[in-house]
Coordinates of C-alpha atoms and ligand atoms in Angstrom, one line a residue:
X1 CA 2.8 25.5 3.7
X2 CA 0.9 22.3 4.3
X3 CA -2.3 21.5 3.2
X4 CA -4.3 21.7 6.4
X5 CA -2.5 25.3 7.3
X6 CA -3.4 26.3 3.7
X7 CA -7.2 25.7 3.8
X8 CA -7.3 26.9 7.9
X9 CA -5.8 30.5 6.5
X10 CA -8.4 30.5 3.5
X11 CA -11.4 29.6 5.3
X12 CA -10.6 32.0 7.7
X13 CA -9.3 35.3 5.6
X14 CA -12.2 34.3 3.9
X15 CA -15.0 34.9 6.9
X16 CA -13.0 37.5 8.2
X17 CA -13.3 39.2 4.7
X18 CA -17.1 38.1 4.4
X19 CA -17.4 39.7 7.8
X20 CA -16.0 42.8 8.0
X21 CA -17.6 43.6 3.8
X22 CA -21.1 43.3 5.5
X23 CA -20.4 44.7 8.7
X24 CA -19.0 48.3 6.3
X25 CA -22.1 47.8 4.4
X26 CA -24.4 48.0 7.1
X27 CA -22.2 50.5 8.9
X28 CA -22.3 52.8 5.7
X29 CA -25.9 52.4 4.8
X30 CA -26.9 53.1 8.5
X31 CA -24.7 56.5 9.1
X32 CA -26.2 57.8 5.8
X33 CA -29.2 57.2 7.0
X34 CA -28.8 58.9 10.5
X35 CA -26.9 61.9 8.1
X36 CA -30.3 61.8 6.0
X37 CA -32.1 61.8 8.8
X38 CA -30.6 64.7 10.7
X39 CA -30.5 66.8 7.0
X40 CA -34.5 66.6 7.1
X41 CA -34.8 67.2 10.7
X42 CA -32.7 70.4 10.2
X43 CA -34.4 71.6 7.0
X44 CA -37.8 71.6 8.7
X45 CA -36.5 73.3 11.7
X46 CA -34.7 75.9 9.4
X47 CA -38.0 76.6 7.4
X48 CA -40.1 77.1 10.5
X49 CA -38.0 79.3 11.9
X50 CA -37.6 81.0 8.7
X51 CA -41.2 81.4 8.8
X52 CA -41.6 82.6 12.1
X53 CA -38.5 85.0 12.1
X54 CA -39.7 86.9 9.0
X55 CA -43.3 87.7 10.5
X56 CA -41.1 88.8 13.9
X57 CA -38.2 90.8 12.4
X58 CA -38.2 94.4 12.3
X59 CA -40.5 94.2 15.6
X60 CA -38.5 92.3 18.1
X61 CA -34.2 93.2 18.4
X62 CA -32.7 90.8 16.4
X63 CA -31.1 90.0 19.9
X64 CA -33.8 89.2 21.1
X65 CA -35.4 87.2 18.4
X66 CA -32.2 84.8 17.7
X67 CA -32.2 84.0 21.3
X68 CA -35.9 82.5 21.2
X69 CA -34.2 80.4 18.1
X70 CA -31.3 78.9 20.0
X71 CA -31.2 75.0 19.9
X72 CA -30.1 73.6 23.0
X73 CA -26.6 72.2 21.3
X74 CA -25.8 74.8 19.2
X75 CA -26.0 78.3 17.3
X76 CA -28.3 80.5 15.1
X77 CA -27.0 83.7 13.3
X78 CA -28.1 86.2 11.0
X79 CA -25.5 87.7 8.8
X80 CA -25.5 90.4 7.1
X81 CA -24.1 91.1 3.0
X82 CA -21.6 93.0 4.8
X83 CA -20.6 90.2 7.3
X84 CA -21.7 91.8 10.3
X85 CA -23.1 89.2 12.1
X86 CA -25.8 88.9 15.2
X87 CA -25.0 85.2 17.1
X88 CA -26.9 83.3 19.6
X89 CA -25.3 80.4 21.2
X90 CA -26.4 77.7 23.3
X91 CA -25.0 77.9 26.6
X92 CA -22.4 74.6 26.1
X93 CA -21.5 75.5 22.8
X94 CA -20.0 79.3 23.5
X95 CA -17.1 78.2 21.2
X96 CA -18.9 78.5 18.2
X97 CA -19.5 82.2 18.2
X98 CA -15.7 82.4 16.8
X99 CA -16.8 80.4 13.8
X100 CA -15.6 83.8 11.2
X101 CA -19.4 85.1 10.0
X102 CA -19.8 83.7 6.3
X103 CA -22.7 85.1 4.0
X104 CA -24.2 82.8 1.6
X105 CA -27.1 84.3 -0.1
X106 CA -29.2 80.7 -0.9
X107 CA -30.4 77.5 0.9
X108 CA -27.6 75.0 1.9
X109 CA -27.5 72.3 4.4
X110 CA -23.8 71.0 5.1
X111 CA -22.2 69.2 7.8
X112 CA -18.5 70.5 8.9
X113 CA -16.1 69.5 11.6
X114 CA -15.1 71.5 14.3
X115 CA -12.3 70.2 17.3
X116 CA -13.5 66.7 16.4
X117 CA -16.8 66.7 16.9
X118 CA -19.6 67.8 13.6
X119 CA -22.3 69.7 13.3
X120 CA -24.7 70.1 10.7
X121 CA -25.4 73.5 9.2
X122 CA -28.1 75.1 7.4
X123 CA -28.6 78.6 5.9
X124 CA -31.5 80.4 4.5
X125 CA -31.8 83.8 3.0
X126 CA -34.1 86.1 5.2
X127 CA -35.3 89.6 4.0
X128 CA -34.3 91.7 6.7
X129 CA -36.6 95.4 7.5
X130 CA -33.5 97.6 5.4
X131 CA -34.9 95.3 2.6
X132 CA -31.7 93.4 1.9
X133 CA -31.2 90.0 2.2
X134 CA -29.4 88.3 4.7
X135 CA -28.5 85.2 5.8
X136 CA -30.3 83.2 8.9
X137 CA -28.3 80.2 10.0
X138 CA -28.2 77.2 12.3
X139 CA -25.4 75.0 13.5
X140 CA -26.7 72.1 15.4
X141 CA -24.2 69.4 17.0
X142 CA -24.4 65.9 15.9
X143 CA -23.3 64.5 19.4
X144 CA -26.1 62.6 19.5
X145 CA -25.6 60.8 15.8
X146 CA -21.9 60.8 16.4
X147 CA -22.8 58.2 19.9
X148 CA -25.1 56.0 17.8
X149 CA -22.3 55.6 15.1
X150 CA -19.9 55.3 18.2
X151 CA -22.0 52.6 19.9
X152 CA -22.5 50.8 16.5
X153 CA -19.2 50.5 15.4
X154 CA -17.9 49.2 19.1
X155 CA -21.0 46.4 18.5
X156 CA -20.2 45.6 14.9
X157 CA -16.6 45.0 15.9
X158 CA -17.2 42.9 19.4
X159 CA -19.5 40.9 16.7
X160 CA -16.9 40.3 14.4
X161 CA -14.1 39.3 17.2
X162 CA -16.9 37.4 18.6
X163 CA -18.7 35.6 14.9
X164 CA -14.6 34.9 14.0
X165 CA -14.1 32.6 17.6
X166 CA -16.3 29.7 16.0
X167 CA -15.0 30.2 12.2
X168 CA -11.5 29.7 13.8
X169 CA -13.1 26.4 15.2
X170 CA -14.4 25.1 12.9
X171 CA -11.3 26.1 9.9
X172 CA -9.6 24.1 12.3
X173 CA -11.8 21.3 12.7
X174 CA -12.5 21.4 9.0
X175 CA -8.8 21.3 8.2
X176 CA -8.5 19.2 10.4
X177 CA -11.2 16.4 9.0
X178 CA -10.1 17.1 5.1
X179 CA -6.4 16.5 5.7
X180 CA -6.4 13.4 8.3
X181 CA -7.4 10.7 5.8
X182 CA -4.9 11.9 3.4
X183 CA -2.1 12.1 5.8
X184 CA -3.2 8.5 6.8
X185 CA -2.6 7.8 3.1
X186 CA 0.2 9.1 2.8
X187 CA 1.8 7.4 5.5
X188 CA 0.7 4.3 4.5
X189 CA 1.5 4.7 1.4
X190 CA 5.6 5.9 2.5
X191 CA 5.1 2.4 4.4
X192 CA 4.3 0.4 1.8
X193 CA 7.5 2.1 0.3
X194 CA 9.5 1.2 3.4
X195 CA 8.2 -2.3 4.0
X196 CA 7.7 -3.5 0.2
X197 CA 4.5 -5.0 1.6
X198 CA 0.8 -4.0 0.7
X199 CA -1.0 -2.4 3.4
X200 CA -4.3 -0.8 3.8
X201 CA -6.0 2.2 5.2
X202 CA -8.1 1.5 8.4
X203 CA -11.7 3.2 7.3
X204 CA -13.7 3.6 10.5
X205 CA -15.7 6.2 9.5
X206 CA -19.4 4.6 8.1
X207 CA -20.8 7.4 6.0
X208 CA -20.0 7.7 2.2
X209 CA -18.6 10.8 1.6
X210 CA -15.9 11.6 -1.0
X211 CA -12.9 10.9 1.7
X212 CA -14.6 7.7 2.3
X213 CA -14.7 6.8 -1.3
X214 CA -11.4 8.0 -1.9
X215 CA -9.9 5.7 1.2
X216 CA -12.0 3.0 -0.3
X217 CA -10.6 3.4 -3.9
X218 CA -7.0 3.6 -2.3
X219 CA -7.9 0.0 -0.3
X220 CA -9.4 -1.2 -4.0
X221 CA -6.5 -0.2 -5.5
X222 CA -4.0 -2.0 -3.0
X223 CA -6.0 -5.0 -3.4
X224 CA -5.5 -4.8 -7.2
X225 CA -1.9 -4.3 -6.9
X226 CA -1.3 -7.0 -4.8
X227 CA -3.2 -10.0 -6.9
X228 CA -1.3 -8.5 -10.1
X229 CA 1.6 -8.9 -8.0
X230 CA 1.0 -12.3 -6.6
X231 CA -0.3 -13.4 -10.2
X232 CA 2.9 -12.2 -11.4
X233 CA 5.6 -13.5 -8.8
X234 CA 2.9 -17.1 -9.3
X235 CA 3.2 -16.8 -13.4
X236 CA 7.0 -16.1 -13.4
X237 CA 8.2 -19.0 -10.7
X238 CA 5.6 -21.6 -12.9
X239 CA 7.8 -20.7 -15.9
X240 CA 10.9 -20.9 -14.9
X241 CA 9.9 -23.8 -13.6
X242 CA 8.0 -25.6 -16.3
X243 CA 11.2 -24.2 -18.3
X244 CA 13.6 -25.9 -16.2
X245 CA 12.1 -29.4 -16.8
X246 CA 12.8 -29.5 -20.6
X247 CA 16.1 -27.7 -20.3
X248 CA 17.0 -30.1 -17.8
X249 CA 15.6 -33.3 -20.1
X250 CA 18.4 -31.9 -23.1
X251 CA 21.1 -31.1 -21.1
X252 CA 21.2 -34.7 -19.8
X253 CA 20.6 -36.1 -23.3
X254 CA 22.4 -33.8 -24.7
X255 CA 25.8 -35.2 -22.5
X256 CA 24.5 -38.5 -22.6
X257 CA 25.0 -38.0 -26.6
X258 CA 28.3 -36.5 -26.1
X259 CA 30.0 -39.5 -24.4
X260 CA 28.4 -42.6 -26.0
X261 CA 26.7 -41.2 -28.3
X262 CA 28.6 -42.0 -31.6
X263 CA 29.1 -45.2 -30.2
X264 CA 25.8 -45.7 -29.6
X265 CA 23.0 -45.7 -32.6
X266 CA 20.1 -46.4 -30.6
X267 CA 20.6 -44.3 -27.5
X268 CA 21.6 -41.8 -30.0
X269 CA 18.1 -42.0 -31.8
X270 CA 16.4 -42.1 -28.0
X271 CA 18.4 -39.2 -27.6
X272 CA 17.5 -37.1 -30.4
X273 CA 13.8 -37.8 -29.6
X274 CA 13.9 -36.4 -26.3
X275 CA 15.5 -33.2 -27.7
X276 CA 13.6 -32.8 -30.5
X277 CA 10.3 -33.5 -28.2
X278 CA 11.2 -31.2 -25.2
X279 CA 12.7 -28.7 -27.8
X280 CA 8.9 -28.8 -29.0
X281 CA 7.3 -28.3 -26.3
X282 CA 9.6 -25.3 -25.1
X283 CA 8.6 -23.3 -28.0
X284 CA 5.1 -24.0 -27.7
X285 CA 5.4 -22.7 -24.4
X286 CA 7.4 -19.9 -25.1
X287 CA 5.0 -19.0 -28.0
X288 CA 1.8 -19.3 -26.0
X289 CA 4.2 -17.2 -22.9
X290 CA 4.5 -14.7 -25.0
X291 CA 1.2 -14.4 -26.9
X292 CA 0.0 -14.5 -23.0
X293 CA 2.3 -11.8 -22.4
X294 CA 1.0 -9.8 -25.4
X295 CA -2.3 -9.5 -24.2
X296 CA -1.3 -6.8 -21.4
X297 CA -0.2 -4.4 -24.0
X298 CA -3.1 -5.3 -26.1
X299 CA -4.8 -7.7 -28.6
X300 CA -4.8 -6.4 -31.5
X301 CA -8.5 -7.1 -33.1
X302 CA -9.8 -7.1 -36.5
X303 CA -13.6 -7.3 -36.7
X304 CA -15.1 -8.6 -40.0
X305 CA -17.8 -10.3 -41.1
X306 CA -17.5 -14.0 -41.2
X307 CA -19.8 -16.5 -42.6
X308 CA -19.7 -19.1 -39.9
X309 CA -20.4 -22.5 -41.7
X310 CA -17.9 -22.4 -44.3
X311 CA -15.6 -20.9 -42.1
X312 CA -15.9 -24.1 -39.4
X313 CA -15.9 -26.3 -42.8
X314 CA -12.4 -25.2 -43.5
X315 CA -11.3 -24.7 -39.8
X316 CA -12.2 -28.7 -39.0
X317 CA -10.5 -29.5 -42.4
X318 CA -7.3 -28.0 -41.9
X319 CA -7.1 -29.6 -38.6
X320 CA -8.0 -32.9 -39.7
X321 CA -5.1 -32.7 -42.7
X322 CA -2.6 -31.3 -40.1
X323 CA -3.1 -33.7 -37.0
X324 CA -4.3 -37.1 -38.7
X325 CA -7.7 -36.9 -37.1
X326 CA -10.8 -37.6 -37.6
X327 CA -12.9 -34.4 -36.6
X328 CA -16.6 -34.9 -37.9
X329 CA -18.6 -31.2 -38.4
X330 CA -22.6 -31.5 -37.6
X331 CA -23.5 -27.7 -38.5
X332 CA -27.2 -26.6 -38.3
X333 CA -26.4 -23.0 -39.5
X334 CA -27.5 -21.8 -42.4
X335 CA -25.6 -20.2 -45.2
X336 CA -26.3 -17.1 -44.1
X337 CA -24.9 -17.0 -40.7
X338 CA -22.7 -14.4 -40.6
X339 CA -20.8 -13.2 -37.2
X340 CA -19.1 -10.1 -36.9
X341 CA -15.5 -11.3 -35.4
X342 CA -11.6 -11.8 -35.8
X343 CA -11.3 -15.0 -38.2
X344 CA -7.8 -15.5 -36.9
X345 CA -8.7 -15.5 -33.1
X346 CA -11.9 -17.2 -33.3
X347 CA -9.8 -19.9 -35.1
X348 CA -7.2 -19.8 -32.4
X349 CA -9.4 -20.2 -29.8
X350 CA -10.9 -23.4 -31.9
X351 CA -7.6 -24.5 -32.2
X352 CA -6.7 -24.6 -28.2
X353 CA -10.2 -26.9 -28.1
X354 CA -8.9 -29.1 -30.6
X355 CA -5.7 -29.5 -29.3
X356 CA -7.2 -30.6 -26.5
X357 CA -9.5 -32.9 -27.3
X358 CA -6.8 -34.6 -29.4
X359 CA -4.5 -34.9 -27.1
X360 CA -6.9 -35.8 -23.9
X361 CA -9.4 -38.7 -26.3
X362 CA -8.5 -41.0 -29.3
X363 CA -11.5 -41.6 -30.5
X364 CA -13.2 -39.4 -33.3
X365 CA -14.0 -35.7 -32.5
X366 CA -17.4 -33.6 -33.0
X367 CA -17.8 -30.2 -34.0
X368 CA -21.5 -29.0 -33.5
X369 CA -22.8 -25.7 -34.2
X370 CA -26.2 -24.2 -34.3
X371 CA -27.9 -21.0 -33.4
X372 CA -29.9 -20.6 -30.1
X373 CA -32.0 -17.7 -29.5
X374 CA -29.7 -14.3 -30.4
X375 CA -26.6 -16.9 -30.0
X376 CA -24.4 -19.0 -32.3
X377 CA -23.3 -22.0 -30.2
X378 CA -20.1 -24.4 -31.1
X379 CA -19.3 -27.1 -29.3
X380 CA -16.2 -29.4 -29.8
X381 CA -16.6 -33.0 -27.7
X382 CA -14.5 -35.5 -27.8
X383 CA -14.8 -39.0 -25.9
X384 CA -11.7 -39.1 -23.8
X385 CA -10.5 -39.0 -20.8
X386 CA -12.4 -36.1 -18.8
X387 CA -11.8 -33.9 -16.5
X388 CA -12.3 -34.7 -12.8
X389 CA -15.2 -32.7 -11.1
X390 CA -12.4 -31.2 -8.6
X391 CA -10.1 -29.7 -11.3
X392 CA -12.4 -28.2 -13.6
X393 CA -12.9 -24.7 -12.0
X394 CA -9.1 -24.4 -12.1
X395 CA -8.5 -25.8 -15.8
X396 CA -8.4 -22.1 -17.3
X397 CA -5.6 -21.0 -15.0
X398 CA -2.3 -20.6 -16.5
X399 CA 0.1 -23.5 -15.8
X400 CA -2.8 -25.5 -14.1
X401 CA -2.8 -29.5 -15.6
X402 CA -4.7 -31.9 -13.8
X403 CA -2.3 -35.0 -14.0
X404 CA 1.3 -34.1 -14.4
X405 CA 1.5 -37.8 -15.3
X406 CA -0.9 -37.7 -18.3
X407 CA 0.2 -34.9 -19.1
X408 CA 4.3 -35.2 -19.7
X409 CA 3.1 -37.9 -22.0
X410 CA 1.0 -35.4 -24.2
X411 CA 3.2 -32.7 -23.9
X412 CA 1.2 -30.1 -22.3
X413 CA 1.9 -26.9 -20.6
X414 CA -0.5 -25.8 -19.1
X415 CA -1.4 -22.6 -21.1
X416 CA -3.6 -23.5 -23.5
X417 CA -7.0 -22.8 -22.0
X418 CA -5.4 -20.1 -19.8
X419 CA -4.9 -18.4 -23.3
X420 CA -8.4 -19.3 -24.6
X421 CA -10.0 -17.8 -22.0
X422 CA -7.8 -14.4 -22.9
X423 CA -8.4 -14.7 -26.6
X424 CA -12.6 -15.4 -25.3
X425 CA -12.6 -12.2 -23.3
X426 CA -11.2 -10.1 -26.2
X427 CA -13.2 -11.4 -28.7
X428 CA -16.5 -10.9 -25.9
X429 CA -17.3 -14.6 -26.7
X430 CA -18.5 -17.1 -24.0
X431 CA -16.7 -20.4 -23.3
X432 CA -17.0 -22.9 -20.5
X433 CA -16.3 -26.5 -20.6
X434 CA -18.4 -29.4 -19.2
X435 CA -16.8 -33.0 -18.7
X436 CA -17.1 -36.2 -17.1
X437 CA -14.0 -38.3 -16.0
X438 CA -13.5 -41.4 -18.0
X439 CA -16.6 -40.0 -20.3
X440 CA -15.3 -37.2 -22.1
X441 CA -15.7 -33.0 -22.4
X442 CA -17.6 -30.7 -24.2
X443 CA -16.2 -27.3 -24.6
X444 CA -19.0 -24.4 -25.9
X445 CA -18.1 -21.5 -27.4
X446 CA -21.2 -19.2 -27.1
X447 CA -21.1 -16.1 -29.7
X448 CA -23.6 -13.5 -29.6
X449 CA -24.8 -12.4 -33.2
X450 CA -25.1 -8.6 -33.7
Ligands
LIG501 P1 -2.3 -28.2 -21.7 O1 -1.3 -27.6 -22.6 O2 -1.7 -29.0 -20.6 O3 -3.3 -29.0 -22.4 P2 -4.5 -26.5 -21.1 O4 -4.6 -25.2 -20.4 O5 -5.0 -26.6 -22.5 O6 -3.1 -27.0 -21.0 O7 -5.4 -27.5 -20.2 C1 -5.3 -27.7 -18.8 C2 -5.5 -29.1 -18.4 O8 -6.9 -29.4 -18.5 C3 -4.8 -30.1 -19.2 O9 -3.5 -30.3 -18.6 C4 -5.6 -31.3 -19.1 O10 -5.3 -32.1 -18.0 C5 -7.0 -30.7 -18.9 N1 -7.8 -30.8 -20.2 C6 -8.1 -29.8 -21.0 N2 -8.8 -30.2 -22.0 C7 -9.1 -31.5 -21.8 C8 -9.9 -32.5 -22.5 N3 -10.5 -32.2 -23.7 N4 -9.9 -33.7 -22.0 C9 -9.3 -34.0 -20.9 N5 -8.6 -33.1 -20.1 C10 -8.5 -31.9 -20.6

């Protein structure tokens, strides 16, 4: 059973339940109180005549007397211990006088059934002029009860029939309304299957319920999908690409060597360059491709406490032994500057800056640091090059160099700062970088202290 049938049936067995419980209760409570109500009436009666019928008997025939007690729809009797019986019957209800004569020596109020229809009997002892007891009774009809409780059971059920025409609307509208949007997701989500292509759900609808949100989370979603793909299909063709160039470079070297190689010292020490250059630059690629790739299943962080001076001390001195370079550290933290961060990333990240600024400037490289409000700043210029105004908002995506000229001669790939900014956004540092063309660039790292 589909959805929509499913909550129709339940939101309508449900009302139809709701309807026909109240409609028994208020049924129930009302008869009992039409039964209650015909159980006084008779009682009185009973007791007045009671009253009157013992002053009377012994003077008037019992005959006589029972007749001037005969309701108009029904009987009085007066039985006798012995069952002998003296009946008086009104003139439409003759049958009863072949009710058998019962004696019951106390008071009692009953109703019983007779051909389908009730009546409601009462009895109460009467001393009769012998001086025995007997028993005065009255059986009245309860026609006129029975048509109420007729009348209001035909009008409870014509108001159930009638209160279940809208329920069945509106199940059906309701239905109706829950289930559309997600058929419409559903089919455009078995189209999207079909087609291989990212499609979206049409929302016309302006209010912000739950099935709006829902087809707005589905759109969201999509969305998402799609720029993951795209990013993906983007970050894939760029490195096969960029992976094609250096292959390419040592497979023509590479025969180049195998012809004239031997033959050849100097083309053979060209060669070897070329191979041992673009063999480089491949595994720096592949290493940053894959730290790159890393980062989707997580980076894995270790927070300590780092005191921030010493650590740049040694960070700037390690990359001035490794690289030949002059990189000059102006620090105005104090000793005591401690930042609660992973060492090794925060030293990659400075590492990617370095790189940069050693391979984009020649001339000496600054490191300055300080503290700024609740922030530990470091900055790392260098007077090179630059970056022009139009490519730095697109420096920090992956493959992205601005010169592929300047660039094959420095060996880039195009990953460093993509990576940085990865590295940045685990480590809930800031970095941006400023530059001027032909000037130089500053990059700042921005590190909030805790
Ligand atoms: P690459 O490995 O090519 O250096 P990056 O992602 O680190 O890749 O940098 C992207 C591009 O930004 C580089 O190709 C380069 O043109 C430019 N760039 C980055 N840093 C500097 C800098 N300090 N000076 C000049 N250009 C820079």
């Amino acid at each position: 059973m589909n959805l929509r049938k499913k909550i129709y049936l339940y939101t309508t067995v449900l009302f139809a339940v709701l309807l026909l419980i109240m409609n028994i209760t208020v049924y129930a409570v009302f008869s009992k109180l039409i039964y209650e109500n015909e159980q006084a009436a008779i009682s009185n009666e009973m007791a007045n005549m009671t009253k009157i019928a013992q002053k009377s008997i012994g003077n008037v025939p019992e005959a006589e007397l029972l007749r001037a007690f005969v309701p108009s729809n029904g009987m009085v009797r007066l039985v006798q211990p012995d069952k002998k019986a003296v009946t008086s019957t009104s003139p439409d209800e003759k049958a009863l006088r072949e009710i058998p004569s019962e004696y019951i020596s106390s008071e009692l109020i009953k109703t019983m059934e007779r051909d389908n229809r009730f009546y409601m009997f009462a009895s109460a002892p009467l001393i009769l002029p012998d001086g025995e007891i007997g028993s005065f009774q009255l059986i009245r009809s309860m026609d006129s009860a029975e048509k109420i409780l007729k009348t209001l059971r035909f009008v409870l059920g014509i108001v159930t029939v009638v209160a279940m025409i809208p329920v069945l609307i509106s199940s059906a509208i309701l239905s109706k309304f829950i289930t559309r949007p997600v058929a419409t997701m559903t089919a455009t989500m078995k189209e999207i299957r079909k087609s291989g292509q990212f499609k979206r759900l049409k929302l016309e609808g302006k209010s912000h319920d739950e099935l709006q949100q829902m087809g707005e989370t589905f759109n969201h979603m999509i969305d998402l999908l799609e720029s993951n793909y795209e990013k993906q299909k983007l970050f894939i063709s760029n490195a096969s690409h960029e992976l094609k160039t250096p292959l390419t470079v040592i497979e023509s070297y590479s025969s180049l060597l195998k012809r004239r190689g031997l033959k050849e010292p100097e083309l053979f020490n060209e060669s070897i360059e070329a191979i041992h250059s673009e063999a480089l630059r491949m595994k720096e690629m592949t290493e940053q491709l894959l730290l790159l790739a890393r980062h989707d299943d997580h980076w894995m962080i270790d927070l300590k406490m780092v005191e921030l001076k010493s650590f740049l001390t040694q960070v700037t001195r390690t990359y001035e032994d490794a690289f030949n370079r002059t990189v000059r550290l102006d620090s105005a933290l104090s000793e005591n500057t401690f930042i609660q961060t992973d060492e090794n990333k925060l030293k990659q990240l400075l590492f990617i800056f370095l790189d940069n600024a050693r391979k984009y400037s020649d001339d000496v490289i600054k490191v300055i640091a300080g503290t700024e409000k609740q922030e530990v700043y470091i900055r790392i210029e260098d007077r090179g090059m630059g970056i022009p105004m139009k490519d730095l908002p697109r420096v920090f995506d992956r493959f992205y160099r601005v010169d592929e000229a300047r660039n094959r001669k420095t060996g880039g790939s195009g990953l460093g700062l993509s990576l940085a900014k990865e590295i940045a956004d685990a480590l809930g540092v800031e970095i941006r970088l400023e530059s001027t063309e032909g000037v130089g660039t500053v990059a700042y790292i921005s590190i909030k202290v805790t």
